[in-house]
XYZ file of C-alpha atoms in Angstrom:
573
model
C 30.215 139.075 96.455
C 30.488 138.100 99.961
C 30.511 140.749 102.995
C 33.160 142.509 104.308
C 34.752 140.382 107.272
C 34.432 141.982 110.630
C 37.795 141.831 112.910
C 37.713 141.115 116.476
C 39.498 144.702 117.013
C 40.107 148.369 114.986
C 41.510 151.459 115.594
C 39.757 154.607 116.131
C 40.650 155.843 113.137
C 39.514 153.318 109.599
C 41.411 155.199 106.653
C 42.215 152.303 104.177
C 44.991 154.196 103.176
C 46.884 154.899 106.044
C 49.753 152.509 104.932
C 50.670 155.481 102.681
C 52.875 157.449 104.670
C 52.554 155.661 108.003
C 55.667 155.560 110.403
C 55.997 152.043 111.106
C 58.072 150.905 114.201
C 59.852 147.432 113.726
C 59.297 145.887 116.999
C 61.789 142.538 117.674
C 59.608 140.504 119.864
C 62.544 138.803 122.010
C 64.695 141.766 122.526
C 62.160 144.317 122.941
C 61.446 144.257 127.070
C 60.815 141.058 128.992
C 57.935 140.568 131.557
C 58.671 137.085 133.243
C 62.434 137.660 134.250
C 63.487 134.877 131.789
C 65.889 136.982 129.396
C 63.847 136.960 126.622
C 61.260 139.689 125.816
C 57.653 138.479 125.464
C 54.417 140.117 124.350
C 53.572 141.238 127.744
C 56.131 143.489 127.452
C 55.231 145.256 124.015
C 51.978 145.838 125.597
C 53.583 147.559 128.695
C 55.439 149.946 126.107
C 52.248 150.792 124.160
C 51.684 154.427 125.527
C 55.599 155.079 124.625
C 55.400 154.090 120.981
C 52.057 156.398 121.364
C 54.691 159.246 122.954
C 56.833 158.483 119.903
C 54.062 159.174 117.676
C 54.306 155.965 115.408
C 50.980 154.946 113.526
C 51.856 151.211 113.186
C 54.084 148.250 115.090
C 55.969 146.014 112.948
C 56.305 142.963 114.491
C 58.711 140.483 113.969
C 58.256 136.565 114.207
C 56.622 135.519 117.679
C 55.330 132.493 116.704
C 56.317 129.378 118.099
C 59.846 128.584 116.774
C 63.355 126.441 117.508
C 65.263 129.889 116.872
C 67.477 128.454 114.814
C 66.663 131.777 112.535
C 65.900 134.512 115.638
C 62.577 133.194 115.281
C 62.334 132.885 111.465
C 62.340 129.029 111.584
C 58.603 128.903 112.200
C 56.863 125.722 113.324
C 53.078 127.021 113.898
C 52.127 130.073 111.950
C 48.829 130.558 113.742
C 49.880 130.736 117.631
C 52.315 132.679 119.856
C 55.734 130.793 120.988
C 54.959 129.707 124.394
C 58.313 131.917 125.762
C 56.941 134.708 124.582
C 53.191 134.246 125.804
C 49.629 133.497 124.900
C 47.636 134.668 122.031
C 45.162 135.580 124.447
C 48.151 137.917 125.423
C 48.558 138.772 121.203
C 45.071 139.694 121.220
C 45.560 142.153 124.286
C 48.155 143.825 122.635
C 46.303 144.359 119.275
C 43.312 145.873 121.499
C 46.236 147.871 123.374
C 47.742 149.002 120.553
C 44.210 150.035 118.722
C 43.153 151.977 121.441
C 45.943 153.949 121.135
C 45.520 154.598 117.554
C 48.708 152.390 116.224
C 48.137 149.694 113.676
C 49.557 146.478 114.336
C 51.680 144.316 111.405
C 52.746 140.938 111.748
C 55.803 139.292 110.000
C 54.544 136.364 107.644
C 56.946 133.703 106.633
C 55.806 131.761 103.670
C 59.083 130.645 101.939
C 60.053 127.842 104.541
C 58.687 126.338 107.704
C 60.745 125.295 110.551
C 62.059 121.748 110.548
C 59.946 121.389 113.549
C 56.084 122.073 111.945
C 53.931 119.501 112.176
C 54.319 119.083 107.774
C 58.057 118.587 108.149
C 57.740 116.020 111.082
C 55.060 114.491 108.825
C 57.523 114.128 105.329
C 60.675 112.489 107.116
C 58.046 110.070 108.339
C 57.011 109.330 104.974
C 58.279 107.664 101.981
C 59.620 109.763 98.573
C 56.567 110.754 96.704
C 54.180 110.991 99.627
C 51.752 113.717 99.844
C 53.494 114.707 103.378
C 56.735 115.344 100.900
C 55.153 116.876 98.131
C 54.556 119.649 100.480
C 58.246 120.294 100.152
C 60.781 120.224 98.234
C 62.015 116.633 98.106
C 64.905 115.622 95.407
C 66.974 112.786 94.790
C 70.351 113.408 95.199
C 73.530 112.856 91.896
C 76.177 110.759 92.270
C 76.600 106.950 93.448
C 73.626 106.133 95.470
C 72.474 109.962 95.350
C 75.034 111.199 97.477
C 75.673 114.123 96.400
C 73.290 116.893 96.165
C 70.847 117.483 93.138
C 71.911 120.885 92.469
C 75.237 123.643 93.146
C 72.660 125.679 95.333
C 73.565 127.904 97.591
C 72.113 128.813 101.005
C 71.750 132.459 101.606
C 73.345 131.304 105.122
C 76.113 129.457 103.516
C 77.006 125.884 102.167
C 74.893 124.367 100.347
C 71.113 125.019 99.990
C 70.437 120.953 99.708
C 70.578 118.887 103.034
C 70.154 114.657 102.996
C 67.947 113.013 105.713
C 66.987 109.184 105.967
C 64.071 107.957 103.875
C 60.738 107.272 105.951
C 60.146 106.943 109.722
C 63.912 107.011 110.347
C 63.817 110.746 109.825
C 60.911 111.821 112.061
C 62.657 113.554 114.604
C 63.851 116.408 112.247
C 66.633 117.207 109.959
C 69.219 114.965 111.707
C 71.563 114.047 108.765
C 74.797 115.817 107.882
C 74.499 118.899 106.303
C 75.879 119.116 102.715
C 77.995 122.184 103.108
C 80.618 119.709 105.261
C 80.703 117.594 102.336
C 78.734 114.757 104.570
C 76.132 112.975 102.806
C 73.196 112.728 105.444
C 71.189 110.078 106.217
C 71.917 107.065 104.639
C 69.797 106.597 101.424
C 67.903 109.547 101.749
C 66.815 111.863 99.685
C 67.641 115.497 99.939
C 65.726 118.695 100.804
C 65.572 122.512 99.733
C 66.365 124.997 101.922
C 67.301 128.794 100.667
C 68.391 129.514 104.247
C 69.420 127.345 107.426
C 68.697 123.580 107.036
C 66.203 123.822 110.078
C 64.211 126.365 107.553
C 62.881 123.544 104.816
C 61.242 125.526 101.419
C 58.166 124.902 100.749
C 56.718 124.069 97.521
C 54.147 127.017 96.380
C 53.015 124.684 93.446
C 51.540 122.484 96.560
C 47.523 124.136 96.176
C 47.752 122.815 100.023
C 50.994 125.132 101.099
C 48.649 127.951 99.139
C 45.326 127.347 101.015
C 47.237 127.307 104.336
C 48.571 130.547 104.119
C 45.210 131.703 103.006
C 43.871 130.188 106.544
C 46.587 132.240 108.077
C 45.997 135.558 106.531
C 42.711 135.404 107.572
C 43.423 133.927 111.148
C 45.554 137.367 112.391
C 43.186 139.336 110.074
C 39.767 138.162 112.577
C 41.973 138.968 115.294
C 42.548 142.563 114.240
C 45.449 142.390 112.799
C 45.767 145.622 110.422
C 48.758 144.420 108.003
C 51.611 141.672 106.741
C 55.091 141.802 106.070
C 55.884 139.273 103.953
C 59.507 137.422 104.595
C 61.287 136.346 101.195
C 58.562 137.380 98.961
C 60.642 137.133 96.316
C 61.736 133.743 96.553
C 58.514 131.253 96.921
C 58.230 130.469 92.941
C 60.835 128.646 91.745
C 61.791 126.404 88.339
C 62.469 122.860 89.778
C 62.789 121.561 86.160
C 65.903 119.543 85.510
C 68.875 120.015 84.617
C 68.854 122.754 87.534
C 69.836 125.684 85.968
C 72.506 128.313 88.443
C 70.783 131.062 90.501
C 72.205 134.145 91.483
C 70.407 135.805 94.015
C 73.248 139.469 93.739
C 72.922 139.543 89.869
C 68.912 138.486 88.946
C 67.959 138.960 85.313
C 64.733 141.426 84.619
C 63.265 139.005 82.798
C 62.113 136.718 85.820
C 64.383 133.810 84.871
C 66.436 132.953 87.753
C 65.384 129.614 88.806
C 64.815 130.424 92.463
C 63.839 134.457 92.962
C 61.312 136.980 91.420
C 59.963 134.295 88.745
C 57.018 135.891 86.899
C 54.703 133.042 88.382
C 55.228 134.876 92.249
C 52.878 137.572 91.401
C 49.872 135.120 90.831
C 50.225 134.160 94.343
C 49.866 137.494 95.688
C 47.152 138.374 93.308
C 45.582 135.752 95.290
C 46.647 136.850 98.779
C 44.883 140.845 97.735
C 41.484 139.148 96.961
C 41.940 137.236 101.059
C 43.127 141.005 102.014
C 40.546 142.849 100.116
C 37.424 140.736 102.305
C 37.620 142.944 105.210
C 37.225 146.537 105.890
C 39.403 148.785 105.745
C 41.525 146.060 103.686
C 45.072 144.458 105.137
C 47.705 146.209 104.343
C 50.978 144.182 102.981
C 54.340 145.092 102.355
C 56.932 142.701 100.404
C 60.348 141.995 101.474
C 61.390 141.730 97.762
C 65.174 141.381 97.386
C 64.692 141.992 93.808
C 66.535 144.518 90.540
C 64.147 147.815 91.387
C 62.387 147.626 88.136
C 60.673 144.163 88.820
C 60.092 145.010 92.512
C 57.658 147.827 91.545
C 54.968 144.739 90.458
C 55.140 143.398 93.969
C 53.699 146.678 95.039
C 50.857 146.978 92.690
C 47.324 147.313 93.739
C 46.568 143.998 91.986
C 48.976 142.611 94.923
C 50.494 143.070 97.966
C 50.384 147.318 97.902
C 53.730 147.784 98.686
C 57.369 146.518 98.824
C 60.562 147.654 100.356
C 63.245 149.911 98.921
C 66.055 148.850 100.484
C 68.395 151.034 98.580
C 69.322 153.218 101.773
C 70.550 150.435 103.669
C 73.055 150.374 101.129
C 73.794 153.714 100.361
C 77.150 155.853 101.441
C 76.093 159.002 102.938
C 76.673 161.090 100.024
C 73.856 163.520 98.428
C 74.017 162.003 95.022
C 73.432 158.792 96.384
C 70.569 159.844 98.049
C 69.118 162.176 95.748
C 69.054 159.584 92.949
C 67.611 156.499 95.053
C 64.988 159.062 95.976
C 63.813 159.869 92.456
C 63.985 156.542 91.363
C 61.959 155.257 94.002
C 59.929 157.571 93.849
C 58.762 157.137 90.177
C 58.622 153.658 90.517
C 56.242 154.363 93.174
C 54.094 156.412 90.684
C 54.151 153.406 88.227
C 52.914 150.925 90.349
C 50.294 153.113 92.063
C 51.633 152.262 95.619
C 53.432 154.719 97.758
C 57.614 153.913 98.770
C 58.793 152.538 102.064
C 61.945 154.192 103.736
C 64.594 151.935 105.683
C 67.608 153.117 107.208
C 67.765 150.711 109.682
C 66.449 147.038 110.768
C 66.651 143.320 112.375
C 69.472 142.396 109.220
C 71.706 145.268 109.183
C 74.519 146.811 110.956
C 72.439 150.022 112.453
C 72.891 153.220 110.427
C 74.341 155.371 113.265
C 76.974 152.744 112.947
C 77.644 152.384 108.888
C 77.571 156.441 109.063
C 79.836 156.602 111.664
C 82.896 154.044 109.744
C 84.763 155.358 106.525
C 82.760 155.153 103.302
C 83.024 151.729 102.048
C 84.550 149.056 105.349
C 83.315 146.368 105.212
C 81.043 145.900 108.018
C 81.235 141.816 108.318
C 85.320 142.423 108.787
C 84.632 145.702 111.140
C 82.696 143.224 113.340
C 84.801 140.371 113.016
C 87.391 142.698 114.675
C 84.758 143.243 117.510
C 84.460 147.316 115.908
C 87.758 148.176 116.398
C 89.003 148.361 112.651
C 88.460 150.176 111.282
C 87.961 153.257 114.088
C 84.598 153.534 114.957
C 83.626 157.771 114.952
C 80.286 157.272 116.797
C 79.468 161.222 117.559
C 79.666 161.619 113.657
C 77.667 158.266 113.189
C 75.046 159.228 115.178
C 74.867 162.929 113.781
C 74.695 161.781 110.155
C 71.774 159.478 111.003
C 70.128 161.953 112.680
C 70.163 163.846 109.465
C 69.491 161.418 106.877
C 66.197 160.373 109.138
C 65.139 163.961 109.048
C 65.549 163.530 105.720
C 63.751 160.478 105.400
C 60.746 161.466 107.697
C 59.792 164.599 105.063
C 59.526 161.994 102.194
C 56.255 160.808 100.571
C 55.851 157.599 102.076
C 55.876 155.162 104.639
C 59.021 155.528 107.166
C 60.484 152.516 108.970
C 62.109 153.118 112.370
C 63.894 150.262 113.828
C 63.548 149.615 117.520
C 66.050 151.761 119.575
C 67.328 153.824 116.726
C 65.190 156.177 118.147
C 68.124 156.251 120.884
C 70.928 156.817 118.869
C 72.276 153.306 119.480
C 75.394 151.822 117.778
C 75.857 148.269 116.619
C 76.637 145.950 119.434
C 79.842 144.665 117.487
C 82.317 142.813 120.600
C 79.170 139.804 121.266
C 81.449 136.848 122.625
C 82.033 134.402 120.041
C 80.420 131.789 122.457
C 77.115 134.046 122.763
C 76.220 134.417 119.099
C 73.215 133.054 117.528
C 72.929 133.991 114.390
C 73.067 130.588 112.069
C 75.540 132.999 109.711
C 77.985 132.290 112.320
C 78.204 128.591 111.789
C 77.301 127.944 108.085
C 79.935 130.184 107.453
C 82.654 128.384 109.751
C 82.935 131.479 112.047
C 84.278 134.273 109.800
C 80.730 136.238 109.545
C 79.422 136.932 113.027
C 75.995 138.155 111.332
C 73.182 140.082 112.831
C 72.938 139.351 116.414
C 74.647 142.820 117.102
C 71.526 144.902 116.244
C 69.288 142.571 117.922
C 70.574 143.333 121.384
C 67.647 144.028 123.485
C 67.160 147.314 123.965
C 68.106 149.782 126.907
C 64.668 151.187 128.979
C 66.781 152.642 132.218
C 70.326 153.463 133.153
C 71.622 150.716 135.201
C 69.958 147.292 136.533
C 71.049 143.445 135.345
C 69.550 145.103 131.708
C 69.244 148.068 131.703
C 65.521 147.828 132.514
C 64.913 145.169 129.992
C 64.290 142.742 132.189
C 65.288 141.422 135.882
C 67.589 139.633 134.532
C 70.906 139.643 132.138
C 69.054 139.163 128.723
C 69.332 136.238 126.015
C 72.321 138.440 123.914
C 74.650 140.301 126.213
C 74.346 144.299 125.916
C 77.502 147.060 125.889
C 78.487 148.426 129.162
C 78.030 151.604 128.033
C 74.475 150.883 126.854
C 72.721 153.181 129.830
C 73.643 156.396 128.414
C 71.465 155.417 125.531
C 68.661 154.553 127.571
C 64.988 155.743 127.622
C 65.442 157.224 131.194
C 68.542 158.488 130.081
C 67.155 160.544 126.721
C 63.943 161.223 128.041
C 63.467 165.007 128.540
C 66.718 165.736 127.470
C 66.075 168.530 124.535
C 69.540 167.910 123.001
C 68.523 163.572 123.038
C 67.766 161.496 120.245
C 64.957 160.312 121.435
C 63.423 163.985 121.702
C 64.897 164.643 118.606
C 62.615 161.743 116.691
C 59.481 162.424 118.763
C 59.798 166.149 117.823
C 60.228 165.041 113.839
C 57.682 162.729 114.029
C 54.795 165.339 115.480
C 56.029 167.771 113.151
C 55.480 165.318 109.991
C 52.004 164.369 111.155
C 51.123 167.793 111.475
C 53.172 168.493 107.756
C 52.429 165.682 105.798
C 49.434 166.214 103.410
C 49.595 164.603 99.885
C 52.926 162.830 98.381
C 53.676 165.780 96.292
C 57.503 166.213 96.119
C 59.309 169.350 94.302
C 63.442 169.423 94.005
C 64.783 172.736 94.844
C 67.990 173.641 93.117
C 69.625 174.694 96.424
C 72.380 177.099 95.734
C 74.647 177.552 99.137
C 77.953 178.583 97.871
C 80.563 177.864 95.549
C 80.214 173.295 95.749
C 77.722 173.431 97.800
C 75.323 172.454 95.216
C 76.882 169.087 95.094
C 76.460 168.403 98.758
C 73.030 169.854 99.300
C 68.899 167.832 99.002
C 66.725 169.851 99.050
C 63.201 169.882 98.112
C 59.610 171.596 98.721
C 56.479 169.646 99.792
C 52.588 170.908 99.956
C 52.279 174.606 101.551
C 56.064 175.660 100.682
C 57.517 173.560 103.839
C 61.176 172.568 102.696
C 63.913 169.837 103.513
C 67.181 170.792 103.255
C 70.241 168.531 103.737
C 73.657 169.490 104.125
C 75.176 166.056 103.133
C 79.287 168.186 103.196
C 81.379 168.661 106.337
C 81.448 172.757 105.877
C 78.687 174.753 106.741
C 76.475 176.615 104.357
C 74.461 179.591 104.333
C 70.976 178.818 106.138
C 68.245 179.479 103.484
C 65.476 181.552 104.416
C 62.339 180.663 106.120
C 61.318 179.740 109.684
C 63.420 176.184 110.957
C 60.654 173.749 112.370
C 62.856 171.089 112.945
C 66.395 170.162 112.946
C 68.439 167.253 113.675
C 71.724 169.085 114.993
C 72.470 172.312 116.982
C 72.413 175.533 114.406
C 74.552 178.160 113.901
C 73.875 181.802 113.398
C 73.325 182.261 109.746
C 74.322 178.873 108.864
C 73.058 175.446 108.080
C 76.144 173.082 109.637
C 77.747 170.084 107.904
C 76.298 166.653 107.934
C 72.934 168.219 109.325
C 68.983 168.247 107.569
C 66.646 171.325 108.648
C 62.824 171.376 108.016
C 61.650 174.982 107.028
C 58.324 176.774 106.025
């Protein structure tokens, strides 16, 4: 057996198993705080925040894409998986930031994308300059197209963006300058001749082909690459999606209704978890090992096996995101997830909020049900928007979340309170959603509005300048400097939850408590005990209900005499 590799940079602290029941802070490189004055957020500026995510008490920074990239994907469009993107700095700069970030005891994940490149990596530049059946190609996923003279595309695929999944370009050198030909989805047929290429997303985001042993060995060079540099963990993009069945006749894929068997022909085949078998033996050659967690879009008794200890450790349970605020809804997602986290070995990851969603202080704060895609379309005016009961619902189901067994994900600036940015102008927006779709889905560009640092300036101290996606008018009030001693602010609120959990959390023992507050209340109350007797107890109903006893550690609302309030979660021991 070969020795344990060395990183450039650690922690203080070397527990392999901090992943466990970490609180990991999704950090979106571009619209996180911005250094140069150019509108765009850069690492320089993650490193300046350091000693605040310290304040915050997070053990680990997520972060998002900063690799060099088009953006035709916010930065998941990659076209060099083993630098920094010029506009947002150096890796020289990367590496200060992991050192930063160590020295202040916080872990540092990157964001890996290994289902498609950018149509602007060196590979893809390399197959439209070569003929069908090249090496360069076979890196991809190359078809000829149906129809007189292939004109048509191979298969009725559909990109998760909209339109069709199968773009045309020009055979050979004609194509070198990127993915130039008509896309599918406007019934055009390309570049003359040409064959047609995968993509499960935008046509700037080719697939690769994970039966390629290069693509493999590649992103075994890159795990190890951050890994030397210190880098603690990986998020893996699409994890779900990189084996696929490209046997003909193609056979229809449903990415909302997959089978438990593995059989779709595009996401969670069986032959996935061989590749991440082979990505824990890279992660297993340094001490402590990386860390990994899979973004697994997949039916929750097949995404336990992305979490085993055989593979990537852990995988996220998105089930929140989609969840009405309702008690049996929680209470149920919580004990499934739970046990499936017992089967597999690995501990569950918590998500209320992050870079793909509407924020939850938002979805809490509409009635149970809008649809969020029209609510935005309608820049959030319909339906009414109730932010004050938005806002205090989240507060409470993170409360909730935080005394969980577990890993907790807190998406940048919901530790502000902030709503979804929902009235972008139409001429500012750059999600790709927007266009595939012909303008009726505006997409996620709403929560990726750089976030608020002071109460007035050009952004709100963000930058010197007006940033790359326009911010509310109202966004000061929600600001750092704004929240920042306040007692009754969110952002004192999370800081005080978060202490109190490191101080709590021992174990990922978990006891339901059959919480009796009055005649219904049963129906609208969680509650349940963890190590030492401490208790969370949520009051998920609009009428208050007798406090139960004990001494209140935390809560996320005011309290009342007696009482434990509607729509409000309070920590007791």
């Amino acid at each position: 057996m070969s020795p344990l590799r060395t990183p450039a940079s650690t922690p203080r602290t070397t527990d392999p198993d901090w992943w466990r029941d970490a609180v990991v802070y999704q950090v979106y490189p571009r619209s996180f705080a911005d250094t140069n004055g150019d509108g765009l957020g850069d690492v320089a500026g993650i490193t300046t925040r350091v000693p605040y995510l310290a304040e915050l008490g997070v053990d680990a920074i997520w972060l998002s894409p900063f690799f060099p990239s088009p953006l035709a994907d916010g930065g998941y469009d990659v076209a060099d998986y083993r630098d920094v993107d010029p506009k947002l700095g150096t890796l020289e700069e990367l590496d200060v930031l992991v050192r930063t970030a160590h020295e202040h005891d916080i872990r540092v994940i990157v964001d890996i994308v290994p289902n498609h490149t950018s149509d602007q990596h060196e590979w893809f530049r390399a197959a439209l300059a070569s003929p069908p059946g090249s090496p360069e190609r076979a890196r991809y996923v190359f078809r000829d197209g149906t129809g007189p003279d292939g004109a048509l595309p191979p298969s009725d695929w559909v990109s998760n963006f909209g339109g069709s999944a199968w773009t045309r370009v020009p055979d050979g050198a004609d194509g070198a300058d990127g993915a130039d030909g008509a896309d599918a989805s406007d019934g055009g047929a390309g570049g003359a001749g040409g064959q047609w290429y995968l993509h499960l997303f935008a046509p700037e985001q080719p697939d690769l082909d994970w039966e390629n042993p290069e693509v493999r060995e590649d992103f075994e060079r890159t795990l190890r690459f951050w890994s030397d540099r210190g880098v603690d963990g990986f998020r893996v993009d699409v994890a779900h999606g990189l084996a696929k069945d490209l046997s003909t006749p193609y056979r229809p894929s449903d990415e909302k209704a997959l089978p438990l068997d593995g059989s779709d022909p595009l996401y969670d085949r069986d032959e996935v978890h061989e590749i991440f078998a082979t990505w824990r033996t890279v992660l297993d050659e340094y001490d402590p090992p990386r860390a990994a967690v899979a973004e697994a879009w997949a039916p929750a008794p097949r995404r336990v096996l992305y979490a085993r200890p055989t593979e990537l450790g852990q995988a996220f349970n998105f089930d929140l995101l989609e969840a009405p605020f309702d008690a049996a809804a929680f209470r149920g997602i919580i004990q499934r997830n739970l046990a499936m986290s017992e089967q597999s070995g690995a501990s569950s990851t918590w998500v209320l909020s992050n870079h793909d969603v509407v924020r939850h202080a938002t979805r809490y704060g509409l009635p149970t049900g809008a649809d969020t895609d029209a609510w935005l379309m309608s820049d959030g005016t319909v339906p009414a928007l109730d932010a004050e009961r938005g806002l205090r619902r989240a507060r409470a189901a993170t409360l909730l979340v935080l005394a969980l067994p577990g890993s907790s994900y807190v998406y940048q600036g919901e530790e502000l309170g902030l709503q979804e940015a929902a009235a972008i102008p139409h001429d500012q927006l750059q999600d790709p959603k927007w266009l595939r779709t012909g303008h009726t889905v505006k997409g996620r560009d709403g929560c990726r509005v750089p976030i608020p640092w002071t109460t007035s300036g050009p952004s709100f101290g963000f930058g010197s300048v007006a940033p790359h996606l326009p911010q509310p008018a109202d966004f000061g009030a929600s600001s750092v400097e704004a929240e920042d001693g306040d007692p009754a602010s969110t952002l004192t609120f999370y800081r005080t939850a978060i202490a109190a959990r490191r101080r709590l959390q021992q174990g990922e023992a978990l006891s339901w408590i059959d919480a009796d507050g009055g005649s219904g209340a049963r129906s609208r109350l969680v509650a349940f005990a963890r190590h030492d007797g401490w208790r969370s107890v949520t009051n998920f109903g609009v009428d208050p209900v007798p406090m139960p006893s004990g001494t209140v550690l935390v809560a996320s609302g005011p309290l009342e005499d007696g009482v434990l309030p509607g729509e409000t979660t309070v920590w007791l021991a």
